[in-house]
Amino acid sequence: MTEEARKPLAAIALVLAVLVYYFVAAGKLEPEFVLAPAWTLGLDGATPSDPADPPASGGATLGFELGRFHGQASADGRLLFAGGKEFRSAVSDGYVIPYALDSDGLTVLDASGAPSYEIRAPGAPWFSAGRLFLAGPEMGSVSEYSDTGELLWTFDFGAPISAFAADGGLAVAGLVDGTIVAIERDGSVALRTAPGGSRIEIILGLAVDSARGRIAAVCGIDRQRFVLLTRTGGAYRVASHSYLTTDFRRPVSIRLSADGRHAWYEGADGIVVRRLEDGSESTLDFPSRDFTISEDPVRGLTYLLSRDGESATLVVVSPPDRVLGRYYLPGADAFARAYGDLVFTGSGERLAAFAAGED
Amino acid sequence: MTGRRTGITLGAAALAVAAIFALEWPTDRPEAASTFGTLSDGRFSTGMLVGSGDGLVRTAAAGDLAFVLDGDSLAGGFPSTLGAFVAVAHPQDLTTVYGRLEPGTLSTYLTTLRERDILGRVSGAGAAAWFGVFDRAKDAWVNPLILLAPEKDSISPVIRSVLLSNDERSYRLGEARTVRQGRYEVLLDTADPAGTAAGRAPYSVRLLVDGIERFACRFDSAAAPEGVLLFDPRDARTGPDFYDERGFMRLGTLDLARGAAYLNVSVADFEENSRELTYQLAVE
């Protein structure tokens, strides 16, 4: 066969090969993760809704602290209250506490911005898991108050607090002398221990999961350690630990996932995701100094907010380390957290909610 | 260990530490604006406030940088009531803490610190840094004046008033010479003026009634072994309620029976300048 006669045959063979590849070899494409806007709300000049007109979502409120504003919005996108921040604020879903560090009393505002109750004590308020704590003077004590302003307990830790975490069952303080103290809801001591193992003892970061009896810490200098304490037989013991390559001498972010499978903490090169079952780790290459996680247990997604100076990145992760999407959020105090099937965000001077889905 | 033994142990420990370890003043002004034990935010302070002429705050001794909070909250958002602060770990199980610093000015690149290395700046003109000394071995705060070079202080503390008070009435001793028999709380309003500072706590306080010691404490150290901070572990009166809402020291209660009573109150500062007043009362 001549060279000229071979050319049409080669072309036909090439077309057949492409067709075979297209129909036989091509794999199924994964659906693409998307966050579809549900609503947005500008805070500058926005008018709060009439408090007498309840939100359609059954009264659920979302607290926010963003730029020069703090306040509450409903899950269906209505502004319930927006106040101007003069100094600082502590915010929960339902309450806002404006305060200055030198004030000797606090007025707690409800979701409409009206005074709800007062606390006559010096200190700085902080909400976690729906609980109200007051950091006492000189970082040496913590008090908890009820949602009517009643003092529940006060505990003097004896040394300055360098890390603090709380969930529905425990409040846990880490101290500059390397001690961890866990306080029960009634103010009694559940745990007082010093993990040790380093030349300089200090607690740099803490996370707590009281339902599973777990406390995780990044602690110590020379060498630094990740330590997982678990409650067995009524007492907390070190269940696992590993030495780290880091040499942090400042607060370190650490979180435990709601499903109990992972710990997330600041590493040398990004955010480390540690599988608690076997201690294996992977690293997400995002700024790790200041991050939060929020979870959607129905979809099995983790919303990771990684802050970096004047902006933040919302990273949607299928745990442990599969990144489904990333979204830029301008503003030093941008936030994002899951709320049901929505992702509630604040950035710049705008609140927004997004519905997670697939395209 | 009993409370008395614990108290003696802590006091002895503070003095032992002083004997083997000395600190430099953390600023260029070797003068405490407020002292260990001074009423601050409704309770006694476990550190002292120190002004700075040049605005700089320096390490009081060589050590390791242990913790830097260059902001106003810890990881997770828990607020700092010391503001931006630094902790330096020293040999002899001591940690010094420097608070109320200006965020953004804190030094973080040196992890091994020499004495007088700069840690940061105080927050604002005329502001004072908070300085505390923690004994890691004893889990106790130590009065920094024990470890610092002596202040130039020749002014004695003042006793502004001594009150006998119960639910019905209050007698100001010196003005009242006759009181009804019954149970009274003894309240002391005192301060230790020094330099430009007017509201410092004295170093020691003592109350004698008819020659018998009814209250005595020295602001040497403070510890919270049971979750309540006391500067004298043997005496529950020296806890968070030591000061009343007016800033008066609560020295305990007395049962005064009919007859004569002699109350002697003495206060002294760390430089051993002292003040002593005696009151004679007729109890009806």
XYZ file of C-alpha atoms in Angstrom:
643
model
C 0.000 0.000 0.000
C 1.310 3.398 -0.922
C 1.919 6.197 1.578
C -1.020 8.193 0.121
C -3.399 5.262 0.548
C -2.447 4.868 4.250
C -3.440 8.430 5.243
C -7.276 7.964 5.185
C -6.942 4.726 7.118
C -4.827 6.433 9.791
C -7.399 9.207 10.102
C -10.235 6.709 10.494
C -8.232 4.801 13.134
C -7.617 8.013 15.073
C -11.319 8.932 15.046
C -12.244 5.431 16.206
C -9.694 5.629 19.024
C -11.120 8.957 20.222
C -14.662 7.564 20.113
C -13.650 4.442 22.029
C -11.890 6.561 24.677
C -14.891 8.903 24.985
C -17.438 6.132 25.530
C -15.379 3.486 27.254
C -12.484 5.035 29.129
C -14.070 8.216 30.479
C -14.979 8.025 34.203
C -17.970 9.460 35.942
C -17.440 13.069 37.013
C -18.010 13.898 40.665
C -20.714 16.476 41.177
C -19.196 19.857 41.903
C -19.764 21.349 45.342
C -21.399 24.760 45.296
C -22.539 27.295 47.864
C -25.654 28.986 46.508
C -26.573 32.374 48.027
C -29.702 32.165 50.195
C -29.735 35.784 51.343
C -27.467 38.749 51.948
C -27.828 41.644 54.311
C -25.842 44.879 54.354
C -25.340 46.247 57.844
C -24.606 49.860 56.968
C -27.957 51.649 56.940
C -29.988 48.476 57.415
C -33.175 48.763 59.453
C -33.907 46.114 62.074
C -37.125 44.167 61.683
C -40.096 44.840 63.904
C -39.541 42.721 67.033
C -43.274 42.021 67.097
C -43.000 40.320 63.721
C -41.295 37.005 64.498
C -38.943 35.485 61.951
C -40.225 32.613 59.842
C -37.484 30.314 61.067
C -39.181 29.890 64.409
C -37.243 32.478 66.352
C -33.737 31.092 65.807
C -31.221 33.904 65.935
C -27.638 34.164 64.762
C -25.304 36.438 66.646
C -22.624 38.339 64.778
C -19.701 40.634 65.460
C -18.455 42.232 62.302
C -16.418 45.376 61.778
C -18.037 48.210 63.702
C -21.244 46.257 64.273
C -22.563 43.583 66.545
C -26.072 42.207 66.670
C -28.443 39.431 65.788
C -30.024 38.195 62.552
C -32.641 35.564 61.931
C -31.798 32.417 60.033
C -34.117 33.573 57.236
C -32.125 36.742 56.660
C -33.795 39.444 58.707
C -31.815 41.877 60.778
C -33.137 41.771 64.339
C -30.650 44.132 65.927
C -27.465 45.883 64.875
C -25.556 48.052 67.308
C -22.371 50.040 66.908
C -19.399 48.612 68.757
C -17.774 51.181 71.019
C -15.141 48.941 72.564
C -15.531 45.162 72.566
C -18.362 42.672 72.380
C -19.145 39.139 73.374
C -21.768 37.579 71.127
C -23.821 34.397 71.205
C -26.889 33.269 69.309
C -29.384 35.324 71.271
C -27.257 37.727 73.315
C -24.771 40.563 72.881
C -22.606 42.022 75.650
C -20.801 45.266 74.841
C -17.967 45.892 77.285
C -14.733 47.695 78.043
C -11.889 46.042 79.925
C -12.075 48.560 82.759
C -15.827 48.276 83.275
C -17.051 46.842 86.574
C -20.421 45.682 85.307
C -22.051 44.313 82.189
C -25.414 44.766 80.541
C -26.533 41.768 78.523
C -28.653 42.643 75.490
C -31.197 40.243 74.050
C -31.763 39.481 70.369
C -33.678 42.723 69.880
C -30.947 44.803 71.518
C -32.973 45.419 74.676
C -31.307 45.003 78.097
C -32.018 41.502 79.364
C -30.039 41.307 82.620
C -26.978 42.752 84.304
C -23.843 41.309 85.820
C -22.190 43.405 88.507
C -18.634 42.125 88.386
C -15.420 43.191 86.705
C -14.047 41.055 83.923
C -14.374 40.227 80.259
C -17.294 38.093 79.004
C -17.060 35.195 76.590
C -19.692 32.848 75.202
C -19.091 29.237 74.284
C -21.625 26.481 73.627
C -24.377 28.762 74.877
C -22.593 29.270 78.213
C -21.508 32.664 79.533
C -18.090 32.940 81.151
C -16.361 35.918 82.681
C -12.571 36.117 82.581
C -11.569 37.515 85.958
C -8.989 40.212 86.635
C -5.341 39.484 85.803
C -6.240 36.307 83.855
C -6.292 34.297 87.048
C -9.930 33.280 87.432
C -13.083 32.418 85.503
C -16.730 32.640 86.526
C -19.791 31.213 84.860
C -23.178 32.920 84.866
C -26.621 31.577 84.074
C -28.746 33.053 81.301
C -30.467 35.172 83.932
C -27.213 36.624 85.255
C -26.889 34.401 88.312
C -23.338 33.521 89.367
C -22.942 29.751 89.046
C -19.314 29.352 90.054
C -15.962 31.087 90.251
C -12.624 29.345 90.127
C -9.198 30.825 90.844
C -6.633 28.935 88.817
C -3.650 30.302 90.708
C -1.599 30.954 87.561
C -2.310 33.019 84.424
C -4.561 31.356 81.878
C -2.883 30.764 78.524
C -5.606 28.633 76.875
C -9.307 28.127 77.487
C -12.023 26.019 75.894
C -15.530 25.035 76.885
C -18.363 22.919 75.554
C -21.704 21.968 77.054
C -20.162 19.817 79.770
C -16.731 21.115 80.695
C -14.758 24.328 80.930
C -11.030 23.706 80.571
C -8.207 26.113 81.348
C -4.567 25.748 80.411
C -2.067 27.690 82.497
C 1.378 29.176 81.930
C 2.824 26.687 84.407
C 1.742 23.775 82.189
C -1.306 22.734 84.198
C -4.683 21.781 82.733
C -7.734 22.248 84.960
C -11.187 21.076 83.849
C -14.278 22.364 85.625
C -17.651 20.607 85.657
C -20.945 22.459 85.169
C -21.365 22.699 88.942
C -17.948 24.295 89.420
C -16.233 21.189 90.785
C -12.856 20.085 89.495
C -13.029 17.228 86.990
C -9.329 17.193 86.213
C -6.126 18.830 87.331
C -3.044 17.550 85.573
C 0.239 18.644 84.044
C 1.068 16.719 80.858
C 4.804 17.450 81.256
C 7.331 15.966 78.854
C 8.932 19.243 77.795
C 11.724 21.421 79.159
C 9.342 24.359 79.615
C 5.812 23.477 80.634
C 3.001 25.608 79.255
C -0.409 25.014 77.668
C -0.716 26.820 74.321
C -4.008 25.497 72.975
C -6.942 23.421 74.206
C -10.005 21.692 72.794
C -12.649 19.745 74.661
C -15.262 17.121 73.807
C -16.881 16.323 77.148
C -19.418 13.908 75.649
C -16.581 11.607 74.607
C -14.426 12.491 77.607
C -11.645 14.034 75.526
C -9.350 16.990 76.016
C -6.716 17.783 73.407
C -3.815 20.145 73.972
C -0.800 21.590 72.247
C 1.662 22.128 75.035
C 5.243 22.542 76.096
C 8.354 24.099 74.652
C 11.469 22.149 73.820
C 9.842 19.867 72.801
C 6.312 20.762 71.856
C 3.645 18.085 72.060
C 0.153 17.208 70.939
C -1.547 15.430 73.847
C -4.919 13.706 73.904
C -6.426 13.024 77.328
C -9.364 10.658 77.522
C -11.581 9.746 80.440
C -11.398 6.099 81.308
C -12.699 4.648 84.525
C -13.664 8.077 85.826
C -10.194 9.587 85.426
C -8.481 11.368 82.563
C -5.333 9.757 81.219
C -3.009 10.469 78.302
C -4.417 8.326 75.506
C -1.961 9.414 72.860
C 0.656 12.031 72.262
C 3.201 13.003 69.673
C 6.119 15.372 69.587
C 5.765 18.216 67.120
C 8.318 20.034 65.010
C 6.890 23.404 65.999
C 8.285 25.827 68.568
C 5.283 28.073 69.168
C 5.391 30.420 72.118
C 1.958 31.930 71.611
C -1.672 30.761 71.536
C -2.193 27.816 69.203
C -5.538 27.014 67.567
C -6.807 23.479 68.123
C -10.254 21.938 67.607
C -11.903 18.546 68.015
C -14.428 17.552 65.368
C -18.015 17.015 66.423
C -17.995 13.454 65.099
C -15.095 12.595 67.381
C -12.878 11.415 64.563
C -10.374 14.230 64.106
C -8.336 16.873 65.830
C -7.420 19.984 63.883
C -4.474 22.060 65.029
C -1.925 24.574 63.865
C 1.135 22.971 62.342
C 4.387 24.270 60.944
C 3.164 24.183 57.331
C -0.578 24.457 57.610
C -3.534 23.027 59.436
C -2.885 19.507 60.655
C -5.807 17.070 60.591
C -5.097 14.201 62.926
C -7.174 11.025 62.828
C -7.721 10.185 66.455
C -8.289 6.519 65.717
C -4.773 5.804 64.474
C -2.828 9.042 64.992
C -2.132 9.496 61.277
C -1.995 13.057 60.060
C -2.359 15.113 56.922
C -1.845 18.831 56.416
C -4.070 21.341 54.683
C -1.998 24.097 53.134
C -3.864 27.106 54.504
C -2.858 29.814 56.986
C -3.133 28.058 60.313
C -2.510 30.643 62.995
C -6.153 31.561 63.444
C -8.786 29.159 62.238
C -12.180 27.848 63.231
C -14.115 24.809 62.131
C -17.846 24.318 61.903
C -19.545 21.145 60.816
C -22.555 19.996 58.821
C -23.076 16.456 60.139
C -25.829 15.657 57.624
C -23.573 16.256 54.631
C -20.420 15.222 56.446
C -18.744 18.514 55.639
C -16.424 20.703 57.657
C -16.339 24.432 57.036
C -12.858 25.628 57.831
C -12.349 29.360 58.194
C -8.693 30.262 57.897
C -7.875 33.861 58.772
C -4.835 35.611 57.405
C -4.443 39.234 58.423
C -7.045 41.326 56.640
C -8.963 38.496 55.009
C -10.100 34.944 55.487
C -10.679 31.882 53.357
C -13.670 29.644 53.812
C -12.584 26.135 52.891
C -15.138 23.377 52.494
C -13.551 20.088 53.456
C -14.736 16.526 53.265
C -12.761 15.238 56.257
C -10.086 14.511 56.726
C -8.427 16.432 53.930
C -10.398 16.544 50.690
C -10.951 20.186 49.765
C -14.234 20.680 47.909
C -14.129 24.408 47.529
C -12.618 27.615 48.817
C -14.111 31.079 49.073
C -12.389 34.383 49.766
C -13.901 36.543 52.508
C -12.442 40.046 52.880
C -12.175 41.620 56.321
C -10.046 40.878 59.363
C -13.033 39.684 61.373
C -14.808 37.663 58.694
C -16.581 34.612 60.034
C -18.373 31.535 58.722
C -20.225 28.761 60.463
C -22.708 26.067 59.650
C -26.264 26.508 60.776
C -28.480 23.609 59.747
C -28.177 23.317 55.995
C -26.900 26.891 55.678
C -23.489 28.455 55.967
C -23.791 31.766 57.804
C -21.025 34.228 56.913
C -19.997 37.766 57.678
C -17.482 39.716 55.691
C -16.812 43.407 55.311
C -20.112 44.896 56.457
C -22.332 42.254 54.925
C -23.974 39.151 56.326
C -24.897 36.304 54.040
C -26.185 32.757 54.144
C -25.396 30.101 51.583
C -27.044 26.777 50.935
C -24.639 23.923 50.353
C -25.383 21.789 47.326
C -24.040 20.038 44.256
C -23.998 21.160 40.671
C -0.654 19.615 105.196
C -2.479 21.962 107.542
C -3.306 25.518 106.563
C -0.798 26.925 109.049
C 1.950 24.677 107.764
C 1.084 25.585 104.191
C 1.243 29.271 105.056
C 4.579 28.910 106.764
C 5.885 26.862 103.847
C 4.810 29.469 101.271
C 6.235 32.335 103.289
C 9.495 30.488 103.782
C 9.565 29.613 100.096
C 9.122 33.254 99.112
C 11.990 34.283 101.349
C 14.142 31.393 100.148
C 13.555 32.380 96.542
C 14.475 35.951 97.441
C 17.710 34.745 98.928
C 18.868 33.009 95.775
C 17.259 34.977 92.962
C 16.986 38.697 92.348
C 15.088 40.556 89.663
C 15.661 43.837 87.885
C 12.797 46.308 87.703
C 11.029 45.733 84.360
C 10.957 49.429 83.459
C 13.169 52.466 83.939
C 11.097 53.589 86.958
C 11.888 51.499 90.034
C 8.676 52.442 91.774
C 5.441 50.506 92.120
C 2.286 52.411 91.194
C 0.334 49.649 92.907
C 1.620 46.734 94.904
C 0.894 43.062 95.459
C -2.293 42.936 97.507
C -3.685 46.263 96.308
C -7.402 46.350 95.609
C -7.849 46.066 91.850
C -11.092 45.304 90.004
C -12.810 44.306 93.214
C -10.142 42.013 94.643
C -6.500 42.006 95.648
C -3.885 42.095 92.937
C -1.361 39.308 92.499
C 1.076 41.605 90.757
C 2.053 45.235 90.666
C 1.784 48.158 88.284
C 5.014 49.791 87.190
C 5.211 53.015 85.201
C 7.690 53.486 82.390
C 9.430 56.726 81.456
C 10.675 55.538 78.071
C 7.644 53.332 77.450
C 9.712 50.156 77.293
C 9.198 46.985 79.283
C 12.181 44.721 79.766
C 12.904 41.278 81.135
C 13.538 41.239 84.858
C 16.052 38.394 84.525
C 17.474 36.061 81.910
C 15.171 33.252 80.856
C 13.171 31.614 78.111
C 10.321 33.285 76.310
C 7.430 30.997 77.250
C 4.319 32.776 76.030
C 3.424 35.870 74.034
C -0.131 37.071 73.598
C 0.202 39.884 71.081
C -3.487 40.730 71.041
C -6.463 40.807 73.330
C -7.696 37.224 73.220
C -6.423 33.663 73.361
C -6.942 31.052 70.662
C -10.687 30.516 70.329
C -11.454 34.056 71.413
C -11.244 33.850 75.214
C -10.531 37.466 76.261
C -7.371 38.506 78.062
C -7.875 40.705 81.106
C -4.124 41.326 81.174
C -4.306 42.706 77.643
C -1.309 41.762 75.566
C 1.125 39.940 77.834
C 4.376 38.000 77.940
C 5.505 35.195 80.247
C 9.196 34.445 80.732
C 10.345 31.222 82.370
C 13.417 31.557 84.571
C 15.568 29.074 86.440
C 14.638 28.421 90.063
C 11.081 27.614 88.914
C 10.048 31.247 88.547
C 7.947 32.762 85.765
C 7.646 36.512 85.348
C 4.560 37.935 83.651
C 4.366 41.327 81.932
C 0.869 42.551 81.078
C -0.980 45.600 79.777
C 1.413 45.884 76.841
C 0.642 47.577 73.555
C -0.446 44.988 70.962
C 1.869 44.982 67.981
C 4.931 46.022 70.002
C 5.740 42.671 71.566
C 9.073 41.088 70.780
C 8.790 37.494 69.593
C 11.981 36.799 67.676
C 14.170 36.182 70.722
C 13.357 32.933 72.445
C 16.299 33.028 74.829
C 16.273 36.282 76.721
C 18.971 38.109 78.592
C 18.268 40.371 81.527
C 16.921 43.749 80.341
C 16.012 42.581 76.847
C 13.066 44.578 75.511
C 9.741 42.731 75.583
C 7.434 45.468 74.340
C 5.931 48.834 75.122
C 3.326 49.904 77.626
C -0.042 50.710 76.107
C -0.211 54.480 75.851
C 1.481 57.517 77.345
C 1.565 57.460 81.116
C 0.380 53.873 81.211
C 1.820 51.290 83.549
C 2.805 47.707 82.882
C 1.468 44.890 85.030
C 4.246 42.788 86.518
C 3.817 39.508 88.349
C 6.097 36.753 89.610
C 4.868 33.172 89.753
C 6.609 30.363 91.621
C 5.993 27.227 89.540
C 7.266 24.846 92.195
C 4.920 26.211 94.869
C 2.050 27.121 92.536
C 1.990 30.542 94.136
C 2.272 34.178 93.190
C 5.158 35.905 94.945
C 5.236 39.566 95.928
C 7.681 41.033 93.368
C 9.014 43.523 95.921
C 10.675 40.581 97.699
C 12.829 39.945 94.640
C 13.376 43.474 93.321
C 15.947 46.025 94.372
C 14.520 48.170 97.203
C 12.429 51.202 96.376
C 13.382 54.623 97.665
C 10.480 54.928 100.055
C 10.567 56.662 103.400
C 6.844 57.418 103.652
C 4.858 55.451 106.184
C 1.506 53.910 105.298
C -1.555 55.805 106.436
C -4.494 54.491 108.441
C -7.470 56.445 107.159
C -10.010 54.840 109.433
C -10.858 51.788 111.468
C -14.530 50.850 111.698
C -16.496 48.538 113.937
C -19.536 47.571 111.953
C -22.567 45.327 112.255
C -26.009 45.178 110.694
C -27.298 47.988 112.901
C -24.578 50.582 112.838
C -20.967 51.457 112.234
C -18.518 53.106 114.662
C -15.504 55.001 113.411
C -12.791 54.475 116.009
C -11.223 57.680 117.245
C -14.538 59.471 116.885
C -16.565 56.917 118.819
C -15.238 56.112 122.276
C -18.260 54.186 123.471
C -19.877 51.266 121.691
C -22.634 48.819 122.529
C -21.658 45.289 123.396
C -22.106 42.770 120.615
C -20.482 41.304 117.542
C -18.686 43.633 115.133
C -16.699 43.307 111.944
C -13.421 45.222 112.007
C -12.797 47.183 108.825
C -9.555 48.939 108.003
C -9.071 51.676 105.432
C -5.359 51.986 104.809
C -2.962 52.809 102.003
C 0.745 53.115 101.412
C 1.532 56.351 99.595
C 4.913 56.371 97.906
C 6.197 58.692 95.218
C 3.265 59.545 92.991
C 1.279 56.454 93.986
C -1.434 56.893 96.585
C -3.442 53.678 96.602
C -0.910 50.945 97.281
C -1.553 48.196 99.791
C 0.792 47.970 102.755
C 3.010 44.910 103.069
C 1.746 43.791 106.467
C -1.337 44.352 108.621
C -1.887 43.397 112.248
C -4.775 43.774 114.681
C -4.442 43.260 118.442
C -7.434 43.256 120.762
C -6.603 43.548 124.463
C -3.070 42.521 123.602
C -4.085 39.367 121.749
C -3.370 39.062 118.038
C -6.666 38.702 116.194
C -5.459 39.225 112.640
C -2.040 39.306 111.026
C -0.950 38.907 107.457
C 1.897 39.771 105.178
C 1.494 40.114 101.436
C 4.287 37.638 100.659
C 2.560 35.232 98.328
C -0.850 34.083 97.145
C -1.993 30.636 96.123
C -5.226 28.911 95.138
C -4.813 25.237 96.024
C -8.585 24.737 96.315
C -9.712 27.121 93.574
C -9.886 30.124 95.884
C -6.989 32.556 95.873
C -5.700 33.367 99.365
C -2.646 35.381 100.287
C -2.523 33.563 103.573
C -3.576 29.927 103.039
C -4.182 29.475 106.773
C -6.720 32.306 106.902
C -9.897 32.241 104.816
C -10.377 35.946 105.520
C -7.545 36.692 103.074
C -9.499 35.535 100.030
C -11.555 37.274 97.339
C -13.733 39.019 99.951
C -10.820 40.528 101.858
C -11.804 43.953 100.560
C -15.362 45.189 100.915
C -17.118 47.198 98.227
C -15.581 50.433 99.561
C -12.069 49.013 99.503
C -11.829 48.496 103.269
C -9.904 45.458 104.503
C -12.001 42.973 106.454
C -9.988 41.944 109.505
C -12.584 39.615 111.007
C -15.259 39.788 113.683
C -15.038 40.610 117.371
C -17.382 39.845 120.249
C -17.139 42.857 122.541
C -18.383 42.344 126.097
C -19.190 45.070 128.588
C -16.119 46.860 129.929
C -13.033 48.343 128.362
C -11.433 47.190 125.112
C -8.143 48.149 123.554
C -7.663 47.808 119.794
C -4.236 48.206 118.263
C -3.867 48.385 114.475
C -0.482 48.465 112.805
C 0.480 48.535 109.144
C 3.906 48.549 107.500
C 5.236 48.772 103.977
C 7.962 46.617 102.479
C 10.655 49.136 103.451
C 9.483 48.741 107.051
C 7.973 52.189 107.300
C 5.104 51.623 109.699
C 2.072 53.237 111.297
C 0.347 52.131 114.486
C -2.800 53.378 116.201
C -4.347 52.303 119.485
C -7.955 52.882 120.432
C -9.508 52.599 123.884
C -13.212 51.813 123.885
C -15.861 51.697 126.556
C -18.254 48.855 125.783
C -21.740 49.311 127.274
